[in-house]
mmCIF file of C-alpha atoms in Angstrom:
data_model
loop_
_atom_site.group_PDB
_atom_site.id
_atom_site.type_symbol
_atom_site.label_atom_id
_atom_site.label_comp_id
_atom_site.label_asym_id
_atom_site.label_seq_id
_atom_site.Cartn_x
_atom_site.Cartn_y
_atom_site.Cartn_z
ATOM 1 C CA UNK A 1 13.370 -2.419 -11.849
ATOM 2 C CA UNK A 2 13.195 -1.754 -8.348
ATOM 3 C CA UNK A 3 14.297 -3.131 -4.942
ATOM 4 C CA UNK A 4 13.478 -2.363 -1.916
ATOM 5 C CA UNK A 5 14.628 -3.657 1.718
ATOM 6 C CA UNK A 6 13.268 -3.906 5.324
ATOM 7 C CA UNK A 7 14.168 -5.360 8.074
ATOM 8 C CA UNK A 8 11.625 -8.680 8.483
ATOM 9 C CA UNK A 9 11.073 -8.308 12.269
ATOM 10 C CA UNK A 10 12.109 -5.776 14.993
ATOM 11 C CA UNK A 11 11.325 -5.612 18.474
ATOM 12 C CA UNK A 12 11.192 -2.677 21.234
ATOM 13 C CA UNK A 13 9.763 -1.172 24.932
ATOM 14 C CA UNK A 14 7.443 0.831 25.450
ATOM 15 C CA UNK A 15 8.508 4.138 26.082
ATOM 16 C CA UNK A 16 11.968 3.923 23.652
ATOM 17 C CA UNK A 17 12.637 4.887 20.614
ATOM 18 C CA UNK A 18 13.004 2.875 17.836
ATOM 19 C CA UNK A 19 14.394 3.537 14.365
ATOM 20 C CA UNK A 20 13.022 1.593 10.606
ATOM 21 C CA UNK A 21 15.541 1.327 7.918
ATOM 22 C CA UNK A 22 14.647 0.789 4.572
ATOM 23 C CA UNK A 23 17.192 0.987 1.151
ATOM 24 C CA UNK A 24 15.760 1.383 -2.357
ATOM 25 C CA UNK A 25 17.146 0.848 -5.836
ATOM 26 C CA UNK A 26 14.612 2.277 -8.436
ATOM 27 C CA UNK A 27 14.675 2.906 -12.191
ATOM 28 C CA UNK A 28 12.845 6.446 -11.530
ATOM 29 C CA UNK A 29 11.620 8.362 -8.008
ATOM 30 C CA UNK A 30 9.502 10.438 -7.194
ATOM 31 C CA UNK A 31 8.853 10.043 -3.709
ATOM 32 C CA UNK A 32 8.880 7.867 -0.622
ATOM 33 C CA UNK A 33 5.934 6.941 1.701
ATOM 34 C CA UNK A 34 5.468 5.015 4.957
ATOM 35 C CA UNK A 35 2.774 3.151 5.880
ATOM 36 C CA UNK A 36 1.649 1.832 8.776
ATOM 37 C CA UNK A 37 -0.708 -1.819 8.622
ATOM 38 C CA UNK A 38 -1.931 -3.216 11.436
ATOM 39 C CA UNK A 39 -2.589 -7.211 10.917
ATOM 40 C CA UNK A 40 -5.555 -7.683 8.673
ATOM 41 C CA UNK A 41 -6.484 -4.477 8.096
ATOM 42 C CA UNK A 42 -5.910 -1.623 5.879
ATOM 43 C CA UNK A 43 -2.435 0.223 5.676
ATOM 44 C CA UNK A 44 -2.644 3.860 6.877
ATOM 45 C CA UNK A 45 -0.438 6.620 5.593
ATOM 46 C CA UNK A 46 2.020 7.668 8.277
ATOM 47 C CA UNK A 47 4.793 9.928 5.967
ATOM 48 C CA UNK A 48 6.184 11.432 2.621
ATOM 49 C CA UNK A 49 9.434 12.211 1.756
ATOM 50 C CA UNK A 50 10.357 13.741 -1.642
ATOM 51 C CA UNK A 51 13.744 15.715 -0.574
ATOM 52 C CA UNK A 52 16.623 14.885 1.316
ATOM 53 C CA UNK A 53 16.259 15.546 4.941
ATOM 54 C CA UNK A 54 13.843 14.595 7.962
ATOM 55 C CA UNK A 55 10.345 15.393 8.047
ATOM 56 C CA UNK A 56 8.694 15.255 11.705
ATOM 57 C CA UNK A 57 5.020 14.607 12.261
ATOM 58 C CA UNK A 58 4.880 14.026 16.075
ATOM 59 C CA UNK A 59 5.881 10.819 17.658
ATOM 60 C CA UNK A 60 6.437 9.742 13.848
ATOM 61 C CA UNK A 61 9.806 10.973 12.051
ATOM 62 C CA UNK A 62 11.062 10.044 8.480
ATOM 63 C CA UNK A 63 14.392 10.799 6.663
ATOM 64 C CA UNK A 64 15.144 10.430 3.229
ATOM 65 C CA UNK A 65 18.549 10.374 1.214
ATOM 66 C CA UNK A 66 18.087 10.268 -2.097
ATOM 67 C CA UNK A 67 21.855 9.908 -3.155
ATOM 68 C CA UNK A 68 22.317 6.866 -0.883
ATOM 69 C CA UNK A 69 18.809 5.232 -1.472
ATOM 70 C CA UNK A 70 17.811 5.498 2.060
ATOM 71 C CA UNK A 71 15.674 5.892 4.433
ATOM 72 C CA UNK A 72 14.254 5.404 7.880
ATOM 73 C CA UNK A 73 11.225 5.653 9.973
ATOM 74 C CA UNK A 74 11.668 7.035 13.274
ATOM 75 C CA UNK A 75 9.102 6.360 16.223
ATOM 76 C CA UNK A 76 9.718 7.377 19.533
ATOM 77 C CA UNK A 77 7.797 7.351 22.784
ATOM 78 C CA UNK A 78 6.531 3.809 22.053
ATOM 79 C CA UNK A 79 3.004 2.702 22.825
ATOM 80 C CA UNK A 80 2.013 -0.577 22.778
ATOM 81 C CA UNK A 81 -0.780 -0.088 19.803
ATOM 82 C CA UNK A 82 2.381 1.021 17.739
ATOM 83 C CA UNK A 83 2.955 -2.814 17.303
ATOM 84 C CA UNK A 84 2.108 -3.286 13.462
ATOM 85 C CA UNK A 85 3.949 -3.818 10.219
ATOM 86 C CA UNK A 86 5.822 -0.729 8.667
ATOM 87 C CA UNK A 87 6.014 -0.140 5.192
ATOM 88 C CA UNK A 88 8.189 1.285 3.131
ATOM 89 C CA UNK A 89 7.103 2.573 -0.539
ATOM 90 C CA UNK A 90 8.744 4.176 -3.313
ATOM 91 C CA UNK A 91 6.851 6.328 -6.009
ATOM 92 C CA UNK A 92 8.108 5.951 -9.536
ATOM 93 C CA UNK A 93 8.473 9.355 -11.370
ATOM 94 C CA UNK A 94 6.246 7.088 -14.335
ATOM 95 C CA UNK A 95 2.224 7.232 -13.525
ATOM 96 C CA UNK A 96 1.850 7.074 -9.731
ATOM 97 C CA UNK A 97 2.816 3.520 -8.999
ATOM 98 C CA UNK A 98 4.050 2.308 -5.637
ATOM 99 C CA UNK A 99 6.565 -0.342 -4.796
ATOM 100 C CA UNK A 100 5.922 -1.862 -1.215
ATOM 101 C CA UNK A 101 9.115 -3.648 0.778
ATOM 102 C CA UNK A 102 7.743 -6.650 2.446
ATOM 103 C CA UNK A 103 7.335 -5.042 6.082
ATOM 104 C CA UNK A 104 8.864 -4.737 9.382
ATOM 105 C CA UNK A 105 6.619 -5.566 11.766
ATOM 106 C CA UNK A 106 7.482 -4.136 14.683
ATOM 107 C CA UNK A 107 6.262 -5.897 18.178
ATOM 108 C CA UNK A 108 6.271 -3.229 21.131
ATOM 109 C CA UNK A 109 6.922 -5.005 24.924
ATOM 110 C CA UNK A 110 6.184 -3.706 28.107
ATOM 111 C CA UNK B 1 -11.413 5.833 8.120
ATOM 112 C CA UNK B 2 -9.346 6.980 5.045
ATOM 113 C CA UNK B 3 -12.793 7.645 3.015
ATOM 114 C CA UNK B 4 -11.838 5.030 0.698
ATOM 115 C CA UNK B 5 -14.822 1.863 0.306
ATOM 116 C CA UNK B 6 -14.489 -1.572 -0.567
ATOM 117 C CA UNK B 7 -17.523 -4.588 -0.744
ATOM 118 C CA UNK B 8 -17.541 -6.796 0.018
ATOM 119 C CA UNK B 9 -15.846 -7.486 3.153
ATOM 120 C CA UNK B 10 -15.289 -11.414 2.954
ATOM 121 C CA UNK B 11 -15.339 -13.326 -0.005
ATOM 122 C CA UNK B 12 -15.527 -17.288 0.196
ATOM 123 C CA UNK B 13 -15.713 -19.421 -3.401
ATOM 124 C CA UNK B 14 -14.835 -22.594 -5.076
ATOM 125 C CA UNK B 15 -11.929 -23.139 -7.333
ATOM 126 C CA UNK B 16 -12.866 -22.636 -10.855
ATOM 127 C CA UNK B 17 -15.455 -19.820 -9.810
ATOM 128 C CA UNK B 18 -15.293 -16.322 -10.375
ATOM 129 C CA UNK B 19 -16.190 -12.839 -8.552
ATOM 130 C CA UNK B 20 -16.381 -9.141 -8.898
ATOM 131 C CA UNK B 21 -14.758 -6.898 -6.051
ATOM 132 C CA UNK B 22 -15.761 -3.290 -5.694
ATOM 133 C CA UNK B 23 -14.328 -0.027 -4.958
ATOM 134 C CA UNK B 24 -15.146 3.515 -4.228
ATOM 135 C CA UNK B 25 -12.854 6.441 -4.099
ATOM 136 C CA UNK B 26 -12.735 9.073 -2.256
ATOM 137 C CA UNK B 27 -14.359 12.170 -3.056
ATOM 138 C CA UNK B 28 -12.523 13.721 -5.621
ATOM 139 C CA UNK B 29 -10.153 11.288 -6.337
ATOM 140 C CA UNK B 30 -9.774 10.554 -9.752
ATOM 141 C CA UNK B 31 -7.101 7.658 -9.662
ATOM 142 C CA UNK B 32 -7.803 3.954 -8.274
ATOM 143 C CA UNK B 33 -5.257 1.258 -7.941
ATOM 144 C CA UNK B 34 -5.524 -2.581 -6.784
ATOM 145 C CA UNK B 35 -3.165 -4.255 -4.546
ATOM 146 C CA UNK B 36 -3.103 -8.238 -3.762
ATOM 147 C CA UNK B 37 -1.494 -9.282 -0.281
ATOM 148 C CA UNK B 38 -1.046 -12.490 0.395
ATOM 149 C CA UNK B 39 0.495 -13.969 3.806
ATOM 150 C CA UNK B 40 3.519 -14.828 2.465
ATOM 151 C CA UNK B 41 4.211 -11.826 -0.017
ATOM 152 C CA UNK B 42 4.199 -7.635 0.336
ATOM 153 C CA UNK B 43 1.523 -5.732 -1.276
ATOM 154 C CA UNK B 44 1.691 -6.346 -4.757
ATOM 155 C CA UNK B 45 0.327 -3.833 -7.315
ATOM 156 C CA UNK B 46 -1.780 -5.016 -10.051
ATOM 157 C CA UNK B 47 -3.275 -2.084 -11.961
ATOM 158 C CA UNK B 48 -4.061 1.578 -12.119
ATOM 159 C CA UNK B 49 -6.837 3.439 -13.288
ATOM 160 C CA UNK B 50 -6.557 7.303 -13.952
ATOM 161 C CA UNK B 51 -10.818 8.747 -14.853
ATOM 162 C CA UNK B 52 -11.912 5.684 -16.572
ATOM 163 C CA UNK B 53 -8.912 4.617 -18.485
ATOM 164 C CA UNK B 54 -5.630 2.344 -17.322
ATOM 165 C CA UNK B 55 -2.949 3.846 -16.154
ATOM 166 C CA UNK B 56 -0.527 1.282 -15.334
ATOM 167 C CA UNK B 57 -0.147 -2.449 -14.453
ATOM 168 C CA UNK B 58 1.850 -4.547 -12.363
ATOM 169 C CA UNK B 59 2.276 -8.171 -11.585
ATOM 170 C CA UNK B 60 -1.674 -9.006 -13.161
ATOM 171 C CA UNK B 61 -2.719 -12.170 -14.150
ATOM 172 C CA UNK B 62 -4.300 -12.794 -17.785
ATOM 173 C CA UNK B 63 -7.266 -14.211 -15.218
ATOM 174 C CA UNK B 64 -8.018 -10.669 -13.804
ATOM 175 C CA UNK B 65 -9.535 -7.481 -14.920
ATOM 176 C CA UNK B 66 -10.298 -4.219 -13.700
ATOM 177 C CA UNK B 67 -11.645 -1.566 -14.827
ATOM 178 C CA UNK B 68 -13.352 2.247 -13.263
ATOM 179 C CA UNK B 69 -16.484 3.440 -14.512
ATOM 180 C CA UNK B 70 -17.408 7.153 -15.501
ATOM 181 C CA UNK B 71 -18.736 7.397 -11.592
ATOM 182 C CA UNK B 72 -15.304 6.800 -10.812
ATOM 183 C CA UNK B 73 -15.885 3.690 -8.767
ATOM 184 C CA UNK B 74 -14.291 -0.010 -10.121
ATOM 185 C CA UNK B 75 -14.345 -3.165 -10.250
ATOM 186 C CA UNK B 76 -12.039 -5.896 -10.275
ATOM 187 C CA UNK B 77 -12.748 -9.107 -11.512
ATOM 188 C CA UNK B 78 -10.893 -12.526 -10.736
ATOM 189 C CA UNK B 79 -11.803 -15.715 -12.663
ATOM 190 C CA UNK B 80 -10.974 -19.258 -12.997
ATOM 191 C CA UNK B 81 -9.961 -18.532 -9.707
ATOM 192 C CA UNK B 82 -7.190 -21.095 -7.886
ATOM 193 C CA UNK B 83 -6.220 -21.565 -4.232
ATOM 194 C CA UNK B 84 -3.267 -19.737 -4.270
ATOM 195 C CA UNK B 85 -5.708 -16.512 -5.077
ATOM 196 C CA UNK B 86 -6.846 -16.382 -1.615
ATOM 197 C CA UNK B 87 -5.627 -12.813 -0.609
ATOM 198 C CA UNK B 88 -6.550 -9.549 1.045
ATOM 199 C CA UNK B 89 -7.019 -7.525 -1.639
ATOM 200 C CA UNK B 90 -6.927 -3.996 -1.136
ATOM 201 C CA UNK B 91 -8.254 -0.452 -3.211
ATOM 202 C CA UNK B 92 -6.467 2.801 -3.130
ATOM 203 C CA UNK B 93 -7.338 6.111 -4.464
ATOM 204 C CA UNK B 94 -5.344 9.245 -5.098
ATOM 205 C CA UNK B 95 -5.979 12.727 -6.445
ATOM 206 C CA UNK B 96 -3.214 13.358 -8.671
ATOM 207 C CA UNK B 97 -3.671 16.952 -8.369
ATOM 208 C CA UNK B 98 -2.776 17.158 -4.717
ATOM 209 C CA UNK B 99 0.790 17.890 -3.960
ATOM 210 C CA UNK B 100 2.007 14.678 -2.171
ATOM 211 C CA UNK B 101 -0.610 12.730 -4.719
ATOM 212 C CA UNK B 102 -0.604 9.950 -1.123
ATOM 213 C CA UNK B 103 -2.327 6.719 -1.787
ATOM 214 C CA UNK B 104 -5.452 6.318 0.372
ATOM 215 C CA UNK B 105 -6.513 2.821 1.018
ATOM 216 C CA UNK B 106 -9.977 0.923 1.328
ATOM 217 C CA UNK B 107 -10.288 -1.713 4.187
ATOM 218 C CA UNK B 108 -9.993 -4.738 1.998
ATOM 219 C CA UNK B 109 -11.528 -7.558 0.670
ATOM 220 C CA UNK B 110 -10.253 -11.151 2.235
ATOM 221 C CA UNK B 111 -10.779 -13.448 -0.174
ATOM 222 C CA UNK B 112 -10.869 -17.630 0.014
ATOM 223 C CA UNK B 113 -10.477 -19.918 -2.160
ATOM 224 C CA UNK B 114 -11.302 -22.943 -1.488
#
């Protein structure tokens, strides 16, 4: 089966940095993605992690260890149109089927 | 705009009733999978299709079916439908033979039940 956790709710300034953790437990993986989904409206691919370590894209960073079933979302610089819901997916290593966490929607204050 | 198209936008029926959703990949992409999202729940995966035939399925109810047609466009089809199907219900396409394979998703279709 698989499991996988997010903080519900988070809240930072604009400006800092702020940091998304998410832990898996999967039967099979093949890759994590994160997503970012502003209210009512499509989610948007932000990252991809298939290997241990931190990929950087920008304002966006992602890290992934496999070993621990972890990883996190890092966002720095914050702008206020960064408030929207994060999510974390895994990839099973069967078909090409993704399994969402619920969220963290992140709310970004002056 | 991820290239990925979904009609219609808004959906509003009767309990008991049902509808057809539709969804176009994007160019090339060969894979198409359905997600429901309610308010109260994650995305939840329904079903895959991979050129025409099903790939995989997830949490999908005996009362829905989907299925992609040789243009590589589907449909998804809810019936008997009941309150608690009121969702955002979103496409996503893929082309398998990329290297990251990333989901790509469609704007949605909200759909009430009432």
């Amino acid at each position: 089966g698989q499991n996988i956790d997010q903080p519900t709710e988070m809240t930072a300034t604009e400006g800092a940095i702020v940091q998304i953790n998410c832990t898996y437990q999967t039967s099979g993986f093949n890759g994590l993605f994160w997503y970012q989904q502003h209210a009512g409206e499509a989610p948007t691919f932000l990252s991809y992690n298939v290997l241990d370590g931190l990929e950087e894209k920008g304002r966006f960073s992602s890290f992934l260890s496999r070993s621990k079933g972890y990883s996190y979302l890092l966002l720095k610089e914050l702008q206020m149109k960064d408030s929207a819901s994060y999510l974390c997916a895994v990839r099973s290593n069967t078909g090409n089927q993704f399994y969402f966490g619920t969220g963290t929607s992140l709310t970004v204050i002056p | 705009d991820s290239g990925v198209t979904q009609t219609p936008k808004h959906l509003i029926t009767a309990t008991g009733q049902r509808v057809t959703l539709r969804c176009s990949p994007r160019s090339g992409d060969l894979s198409v999978y359905w997600y429901q999202q309610s308010l109260d729940q994650g995305l939840q995966f329904l079903i895959q299709y991979y050129n025409g035939e099903e790939r995989a399925k997830g949490n999908i109810l005996e009362r829905f079916s989907a299925q992609q047609f040789p243009d590589l466009h589907s449909e998804l089809n809810l019936s008997s439908l009941e309150l608690g199907d009121s969702a955002l219900y979103f496409c996503a396409s893929s082309d398998p033979g990329a290297s990251t394979d990333t989901q790509y998703f469609g704007p949605g279709t909200r759909l009430t039940v009432l």
